[in-house]
Amino acid sequence: HFHGENQGLMRPFEPSMAERSIERLRMASRIRQGIEQNEFMLHFQPILDASTGQVEKLEALLRWPAADGTFVPPEEFIPLSEQTGLIVEIGRWVLDEAARCHVALARAGHGHLSIAVNVSAVQFQRTDVAADVHAVIERFALPRGALAIELTESSLMANRRSAMSAMRRLSAQGTHVSLDDFGTGFSSMAYLRDLPIDALKIDRVFVSDVYANERSASICRAIITLAHTLGMGVVAEGVENPAQQAWLMAAGCDFVQGFQLARPMAFDALLAYLHPAEPASTPVRPA
Ligand code: C2E
Ligand code: MG
Ligand code: MG
Ligand code: MG
């Protein structure tokens, strides 16, 4: 009976457990080195008011340049950073860098735009995010609402009591909180009832075919109604074409974000995109 032997012959073509764990160790040490050598950067994606088209806020997205000029996707290093605890240090750097960029943004006349930073569930549970945001706001002398955070549903589920306390302190200090990827996690209506959440971000999976799929449309409508009746705003993520944008606008979605409107971009490109405010010395021409 050769069945067992054939299976044995197949094995060398799959990476073994040992090979996988060596690859993970290598990646973790590359991440650690990336932090030490300041290799990370932030890109910014505008979030627009759906009805006026005005930029209302920005989402900071972590970028790690690779040797070939591309970026290592966050999905490839964030899960491992969470498992190794490196996310705590990365998260601290992200907050710092977002604050630094807000100072530069204000200098260019765009200080009214808030910057939303993604906080992973591990970071939310292991660190005092409210205190960290507060500290960075003080250190850079930023306005109260200059920084906001985005959490996923999983952040709120693990330890309800401490999540509740952290959320209350964030709210009290004027740090807005959005619930990211809404509808794809393990949702509980109880936390929507009890926690101070400023906005829900409808996940891209529901936005992608909203104008063509009646079920996606129903889910988007339900999320918009849920948010509004609870006094929260709604952001649609991953808006990639005019049909999606038109549908969301008609359905009363407050904010839109996606490639159709603007891609995530480096800070310099962001300043160009925002059109620097007219210098104060520019003479105002009478009408
Ligand atoms: P997210 O927070 O849901 O961010 C939105 C993702 O969708 C970003 O991917 C963004 O580039 C992408 N996106 C925006 N508009 C469109 C669109 O129209 N179409 C498509 N297909 N994609 C769009 P990105 O930058 O690769 O980030 C992926 C995820 O990594 C983020 O999802 C977030 O969960 C995480 N992440 C990014 N930066 C950070 C960070 O600084 N800290 C933590 N903890 N997580 C981060
Ligand atoms: Mg996000
Ligand atoms: Mg999202
Ligand atoms: Mg996501």
CSV table of C-alpha atoms and ligand atoms in Angstrom, one decimal:
chain,number,residue,atom,x,y,z
A,1,HIS,CA,0.0,0.0,0.0
A,2,PHE,CA,1.8,3.1,-1.3
A,3,HIS,CA,-0.8,5.7,-0.1
A,4,GLY,CA,1.1,6.7,3.0
A,5,GLU,CA,4.4,6.9,1.0
A,6,ASN,CA,2.8,9.2,-1.6
A,7,GLN,CA,1.6,11.5,1.1
A,8,GLY,CA,5.1,11.5,2.6
A,9,LEU,CA,6.5,12.5,-0.8
A,10,MET,CA,4.1,15.5,-1.0
A,11,ARG,CA,5.3,16.9,2.3
A,12,PRO,CA,8.7,18.4,1.3
A,13,PHE,CA,6.8,20.9,-1.0
A,14,GLU,CA,4.9,22.5,1.9
A,15,PRO,CA,6.7,24.8,4.3
A,16,SER,CA,7.1,22.9,7.6
A,17,MET,CA,6.1,24.3,11.0
A,18,ALA,CA,9.7,25.0,11.7
A,19,GLU,CA,10.2,26.9,8.5
A,20,ARG,CA,7.1,28.9,9.1
A,21,SER,CA,8.2,29.9,12.6
A,22,ILE,CA,11.7,30.8,11.4
A,23,GLU,CA,10.1,33.0,8.7
A,24,ARG,CA,8.0,34.6,11.4
A,25,LEU,CA,11.0,35.2,13.6
A,26,ARG,CA,12.8,36.8,10.7
A,27,MET,CA,9.9,39.0,9.9
A,28,ALA,CA,9.6,40.1,13.6
A,29,SER,CA,13.2,41.1,13.7
A,30,ARG,CA,12.8,43.0,10.5
A,31,ILE,CA,9.9,44.9,12.0
A,32,ARG,CA,11.9,45.6,15.2
A,33,GLN,CA,14.7,46.9,13.0
A,34,GLY,CA,12.2,49.0,11.0
A,35,ILE,CA,11.0,50.7,14.2
A,36,GLU,CA,14.6,51.3,15.4
A,37,GLN,CA,15.7,52.7,12.1
A,38,ASN,CA,12.6,54.8,11.6
A,39,GLU,CA,11.6,53.2,8.4
A,40,PHE,CA,7.8,53.5,8.8
A,41,MET,CA,5.8,56.4,7.4
A,42,LEU,CA,2.3,57.6,7.4
A,43,HIS,CA,0.1,58.1,4.4
A,44,PHE,CA,-3.1,60.1,4.6
A,45,GLN,CA,-6.5,59.4,3.0
A,46,PRO,CA,-9.1,62.2,2.9
A,47,ILE,CA,-12.6,61.6,4.3
A,48,LEU,CA,-15.1,63.9,2.5
A,49,ASP,CA,-18.5,65.2,3.5
A,50,ALA,CA,-20.8,63.3,1.2
A,51,SER,CA,-23.0,66.2,0.3
A,52,THR,CA,-20.5,69.1,0.0
A,53,GLY,CA,-17.5,67.2,-1.2
A,54,GLN,CA,-15.4,69.1,1.3
A,55,VAL,CA,-12.5,67.3,3.1
A,56,GLU,CA,-13.6,66.8,6.7
A,57,LYS,CA,-10.9,64.6,8.2
A,58,LEU,CA,-8.0,62.4,7.3
A,59,GLU,CA,-7.2,58.8,8.1
A,60,ALA,CA,-3.5,58.0,8.8
A,61,LEU,CA,-2.4,54.7,7.3
A,62,LEU,CA,0.9,53.1,8.2
A,63,ARG,CA,3.3,52.5,5.4
A,64,TRP,CA,6.5,50.4,5.5
A,65,PRO,CA,8.7,50.9,2.4
A,66,ALA,CA,10.2,47.8,0.9
A,67,ALA,CA,13.6,47.6,-0.9
A,68,ASP,CA,11.9,47.4,-4.3
A,69,GLY,CA,10.2,50.8,-3.9
A,70,THR,CA,6.8,49.3,-3.0
A,71,PHE,CA,5.3,49.1,0.5
A,72,VAL,CA,4.9,46.0,2.6
A,73,PRO,CA,1.1,45.9,3.1
A,74,PRO,CA,-0.1,46.5,6.7
A,75,GLU,CA,-1.9,43.2,6.6
A,76,GLU,CA,1.4,41.5,6.3
A,77,PHE,CA,3.1,43.0,9.3
A,78,ILE,CA,0.4,44.2,11.7
A,79,PRO,CA,-0.9,40.7,12.7
A,80,LEU,CA,2.6,39.6,13.6
A,81,SER,CA,3.3,42.9,15.3
A,82,GLU,CA,0.2,42.2,17.4
A,83,GLN,CA,1.3,38.7,18.3
A,84,THR,CA,4.8,39.8,19.3
A,85,GLY,CA,3.6,43.0,21.1
A,86,LEU,CA,5.6,45.2,18.7
A,87,ILE,CA,2.3,46.9,17.8
A,88,VAL,CA,2.5,48.8,21.1
A,89,GLU,CA,5.7,50.6,20.0
A,90,ILE,CA,4.5,51.0,16.4
A,91,GLY,CA,1.2,52.5,17.8
A,92,ARG,CA,3.1,55.0,19.9
A,93,TRP,CA,5.2,56.0,16.8
A,94,VAL,CA,2.0,56.4,14.8
A,95,LEU,CA,0.4,58.7,17.3
A,96,ASP,CA,3.6,60.8,17.6
A,97,GLU,CA,4.0,61.1,13.8
A,98,ALA,CA,0.3,61.9,13.3
A,99,ALA,CA,0.7,64.7,15.9
A,100,ARG,CA,3.8,66.0,14.1
A,101,CYS,CA,1.9,66.0,10.8
A,102,HIS,CA,-1.0,67.8,12.4
A,103,VAL,CA,1.4,70.6,13.4
A,104,ALA,CA,2.6,70.9,9.8
A,105,LEU,CA,-0.9,70.7,8.5
A,106,ALA,CA,-2.0,73.6,10.8
A,107,ARG,CA,1.0,75.6,9.6
A,108,ALA,CA,-0.3,75.2,6.0
A,109,GLY,CA,-3.7,76.4,7.0
A,110,HIS,CA,-5.5,73.1,7.5
A,111,GLY,CA,-5.5,72.8,11.3
A,112,HIS,CA,-9.3,72.2,11.3
A,113,LEU,CA,-8.8,68.7,9.8
A,114,SER,CA,-8.6,66.0,12.4
A,115,ILE,CA,-6.3,63.0,11.8
A,116,ALA,CA,-7.8,59.6,12.7
A,117,VAL,CA,-5.3,56.9,13.7
A,118,ASN,CA,-6.0,53.2,13.6
A,119,VAL,CA,-5.6,51.5,17.0
A,120,SER,CA,-5.4,47.7,17.0
A,121,ALA,CA,-7.3,45.6,19.5
A,122,VAL,CA,-4.0,44.5,21.2
A,123,GLN,CA,-2.8,48.1,21.5
A,124,PHE,CA,-6.2,49.1,22.9
A,125,GLN,CA,-6.2,46.4,25.5
A,126,ARG,CA,-2.5,46.6,26.5
A,127,THR,CA,-2.0,50.4,26.6
A,128,ASP,CA,-3.9,53.4,28.0
A,129,VAL,CA,-4.8,54.9,24.6
A,130,ALA,CA,-6.8,57.8,26.1
A,131,ALA,CA,-3.8,58.8,28.2
A,132,ASP,CA,-1.4,58.3,25.2
A,133,VAL,CA,-3.5,60.5,23.0
A,134,HIS,CA,-3.9,63.1,25.7
A,135,ALA,CA,-0.1,63.2,26.3
A,136,VAL,CA,0.7,63.6,22.6
A,137,ILE,CA,-2.0,66.4,22.3
A,138,GLU,CA,-0.3,68.3,25.2
A,139,ARG,CA,3.2,67.7,24.0
A,140,PHE,CA,2.5,69.1,20.6
A,141,ALA,CA,0.1,71.7,21.8
A,142,LEU,CA,-2.7,70.5,19.5
A,143,PRO,CA,-6.3,71.4,19.7
A,144,ARG,CA,-8.4,68.9,21.6
A,145,GLY,CA,-10.0,67.1,18.6
A,146,ALA,CA,-6.9,67.2,16.4
A,147,LEU,CA,-6.4,63.4,16.7
A,148,ALA,CA,-9.2,60.8,16.5
A,149,ILE,CA,-9.0,57.0,16.7
A,150,GLU,CA,-10.5,54.1,14.7
A,151,LEU,CA,-11.2,50.9,16.6
A,152,THR,CA,-12.6,47.6,15.4
A,153,GLU,CA,-15.4,45.8,17.1
A,154,SER,CA,-13.0,43.3,18.5
A,155,SER,CA,-11.3,46.0,20.6
A,156,LEU,CA,-14.5,46.4,22.6
A,157,MET,CA,-15.4,42.8,23.1
A,158,ALA,CA,-12.4,41.4,25.1
A,159,ASN,CA,-12.7,43.3,28.3
A,160,ARG,CA,-15.9,45.3,28.5
A,161,ARG,CA,-15.2,47.0,31.7
A,162,SER,CA,-11.8,48.5,30.7
A,163,ALA,CA,-13.1,49.2,27.2
A,164,MET,CA,-15.9,51.2,28.7
A,165,SER,CA,-13.6,53.2,30.9
A,166,ALA,CA,-11.2,53.9,28.1
A,167,MET,CA,-14.0,55.0,25.8
A,168,ARG,CA,-15.5,57.3,28.4
A,169,ARG,CA,-12.1,59.0,29.0
A,170,LEU,CA,-11.6,59.4,25.2
A,171,SER,CA,-15.0,61.0,24.9
A,172,ALA,CA,-14.4,63.3,27.9
A,173,GLN,CA,-11.2,64.5,26.5
A,174,GLY,CA,-12.7,65.2,23.1
A,175,THR,CA,-11.0,62.4,21.1
A,176,HIS,CA,-13.5,61.1,18.5
A,177,VAL,CA,-13.8,57.4,18.1
A,178,SER,CA,-15.0,55.6,14.9
A,179,LEU,CA,-15.9,52.0,14.7
A,180,ASP,CA,-13.9,50.6,11.7
A,181,ASP,CA,-14.9,47.8,9.3
A,182,PHE,CA,-18.4,47.9,10.8
A,183,GLY,CA,-20.5,44.9,10.1
A,184,THR,CA,-17.7,42.4,9.6
A,185,GLY,CA,-16.7,41.7,13.3
A,186,PHE,CA,-18.5,40.2,16.2
A,187,SER,CA,-21.0,42.8,16.8
A,188,SER,CA,-23.0,43.4,20.0
A,189,MET,CA,-25.8,45.9,20.0
A,190,ALA,CA,-25.1,46.4,23.7
A,191,TYR,CA,-21.9,48.3,23.2
A,192,LEU,CA,-23.5,50.5,20.6
A,193,ARG,CA,-26.0,51.4,23.2
A,194,ASP,CA,-23.6,51.9,26.1
A,195,LEU,CA,-20.4,53.3,24.6
A,196,PRO,CA,-19.7,56.8,23.4
A,197,ILE,CA,-19.0,56.1,19.7
A,198,ASP,CA,-18.9,59.0,17.3
A,199,ALA,CA,-19.2,57.3,13.9
A,200,LEU,CA,-19.6,53.9,12.2
A,201,LYS,CA,-17.5,53.1,9.2
A,202,ILE,CA,-19.4,50.8,6.8
A,203,ASP,CA,-17.0,48.2,5.6
A,204,ARG,CA,-15.9,48.1,2.0
A,205,VAL,CA,-17.5,44.7,1.4
A,206,PHE,CA,-21.0,46.2,1.7
A,207,VAL,CA,-20.1,49.3,-0.3
A,208,SER,CA,-18.5,47.5,-3.2
A,209,ASP,CA,-21.8,46.3,-4.8
A,210,VAL,CA,-24.3,48.5,-3.0
A,211,TYR,CA,-25.9,49.8,-6.2
A,212,ALA,CA,-26.2,46.3,-7.7
A,213,ASN,CA,-26.9,44.0,-4.8
A,214,GLU,CA,-30.2,44.6,-2.9
A,215,ARG,CA,-28.9,42.8,0.2
A,216,SER,CA,-25.8,45.0,0.4
A,217,ALA,CA,-28.0,48.0,-0.1
A,218,SER,CA,-30.3,46.9,2.8
A,219,ILE,CA,-27.3,46.4,5.1
A,220,CYS,CA,-25.9,49.9,4.2
A,221,ARG,CA,-29.4,51.4,4.8
A,222,ALA,CA,-29.7,49.7,8.1
A,223,ILE,CA,-26.2,50.8,9.3
A,224,ILE,CA,-27.0,54.4,8.3
A,225,THR,CA,-30.3,54.3,10.1
A,226,LEU,CA,-28.8,52.7,13.2
A,227,ALA,CA,-26.0,55.3,13.4
A,228,HIS,CA,-28.3,58.2,12.9
A,229,THR,CA,-30.9,57.1,15.4
A,230,LEU,CA,-28.1,56.6,18.0
A,231,GLY,CA,-26.7,60.1,17.2
A,232,MET,CA,-23.6,58.8,15.4
A,233,GLY,CA,-22.2,59.7,12.0
A,234,VAL,CA,-21.6,57.3,9.2
A,235,VAL,CA,-18.6,56.9,6.9
A,236,ALA,CA,-18.6,54.7,3.9
A,237,GLU,CA,-15.2,53.1,3.2
A,238,GLY,CA,-13.8,51.9,-0.1
A,239,VAL,CA,-15.9,54.1,-2.4
A,240,GLU,CA,-14.4,53.3,-5.8
A,241,ASN,CA,-16.8,54.5,-8.4
A,242,PRO,CA,-19.5,57.3,-9.0
A,243,ALA,CA,-22.4,54.8,-8.7
A,244,GLN,CA,-21.4,53.8,-5.2
A,245,GLN,CA,-20.9,57.5,-4.3
A,246,ALA,CA,-24.3,58.5,-5.7
A,247,TRP,CA,-26.1,55.7,-3.9
A,248,LEU,CA,-24.5,56.5,-0.6
A,249,MET,CA,-25.3,60.2,-0.9
A,250,ALA,CA,-28.9,59.5,-1.7
A,251,ALA,CA,-29.1,57.1,1.3
A,252,GLY,CA,-28.0,59.9,3.6
A,253,CYS,CA,-24.5,58.6,4.4
A,254,ASP,CA,-22.5,61.5,6.0
A,255,PHE,CA,-19.0,60.9,4.8
A,256,VAL,CA,-17.3,59.0,2.0
A,257,GLN,CA,-13.8,57.7,1.7
A,258,GLY,CA,-12.2,55.7,-1.1
A,259,PHE,CA,-10.1,55.7,-4.3
A,260,GLN,CA,-13.0,57.4,-6.2
A,261,LEU,CA,-12.4,60.5,-4.0
A,262,ALA,CA,-8.7,60.3,-3.1
A,263,ARG,CA,-6.1,57.6,-2.5
A,264,PRO,CA,-4.0,57.5,0.6
A,265,MET,CA,-1.0,59.8,-0.1
A,266,ALA,CA,2.3,60.9,1.4
A,267,PHE,CA,2.2,64.1,3.4
A,268,ASP,CA,3.6,66.4,0.7
A,269,ALA,CA,1.1,65.0,-1.8
A,270,LEU,CA,-1.6,65.7,0.7
A,271,LEU,CA,-0.6,69.3,1.1
A,272,ALA,CA,-0.7,69.7,-2.7
A,273,TYR,CA,-4.1,68.0,-2.9
A,274,LEU,CA,-5.6,70.2,-0.2
A,275,HIS,CA,-4.4,73.4,-2.1
A,276,PRO,CA,-2.5,75.4,0.4
A,277,ALA,CA,-4.7,78.1,1.9
A,278,GLU,CA,-4.1,81.5,0.4
A,279,PRO,CA,-1.4,83.3,2.4
A,280,ALA,CA,-2.8,86.1,4.6
A,281,SER,CA,-0.8,88.7,2.6
A,282,THR,CA,-2.6,87.9,-0.7
A,283,PRO,CA,-4.7,91.0,-1.5
A,284,VAL,CA,-8.4,90.3,-1.7
A,285,ARG,CA,-9.8,91.5,-4.9
A,286,PRO,CA,-13.1,93.3,-4.7
A,287,ALA,CA,-16.0,91.5,-6.4
B,1,C2E,P1,-8.6,50.2,7.5
B,1,C2E,O1,-8.4,51.0,8.7
B,1,C2E,O2,-10.0,49.7,7.3
B,1,C2E,O3,-8.1,51.1,6.3
B,1,C2E,C1,-8.7,51.2,5.1
B,1,C2E,C2,-8.0,50.4,4.1
B,1,C2E,O4,-8.6,50.5,2.8
B,1,C2E,C3,-6.6,51.0,3.8
B,1,C2E,O5,-5.7,49.9,3.5
B,1,C2E,C4,-6.8,51.9,2.5
B,1,C2E,O6,-5.7,52.1,1.8
B,1,C2E,C5,-7.8,51.0,1.8
B,1,C2E,N1,-8.7,51.8,0.9
B,1,C2E,C6,-9.1,53.0,1.0
B,1,C2E,N2,-9.9,53.3,0.0
B,1,C2E,C7,-10.1,52.2,-0.8
B,1,C2E,C8,-10.8,51.9,-2.0
B,1,C2E,O7,-11.5,52.7,-2.5
B,1,C2E,N3,-10.7,50.6,-2.4
B,1,C2E,C9,-9.9,49.7,-1.8
B,1,C2E,N4,-9.8,48.5,-2.4
B,1,C2E,N5,-9.2,50.0,-0.7
B,1,C2E,C10,-9.3,51.2,-0.2
B,1,C2E,P2,-4.3,49.8,4.0
B,1,C2E,O8,-3.6,51.1,4.1
B,1,C2E,O9,-3.6,48.7,3.3
B,1,C2E,O10,-4.5,49.3,5.5
B,1,C2E,C11,-5.1,48.1,5.8
B,1,C2E,C12,-5.5,48.0,7.2
B,1,C2E,O11,-4.3,47.9,8.0
B,1,C2E,C13,-6.3,49.1,7.8
B,1,C2E,O12,-7.6,48.9,7.5
B,1,C2E,C14,-6.0,49.0,9.3
B,1,C2E,O13,-6.8,48.0,9.8
B,1,C2E,C15,-4.6,48.5,9.3
B,1,C2E,N6,-3.7,49.7,9.5
B,1,C2E,C16,-3.3,50.6,8.7
B,1,C2E,N7,-2.5,51.6,9.4
B,1,C2E,C17,-2.5,51.2,10.6
B,1,C2E,C18,-1.9,51.7,11.8
B,1,C2E,O14,-1.2,52.8,11.9
B,1,C2E,N8,-2.1,51.0,13.0
B,1,C2E,C19,-2.9,49.9,13.0
B,1,C2E,N9,-3.0,49.2,14.2
B,1,C2E,N10,-3.4,49.4,11.9
B,1,C2E,C20,-3.3,50.0,10.8
B,2,MG,MG,-9.3,52.5,9.6
B,3,MG,MG,-11.8,49.9,7.6
B,4,MG,MG,-9.6,47.0,7.5
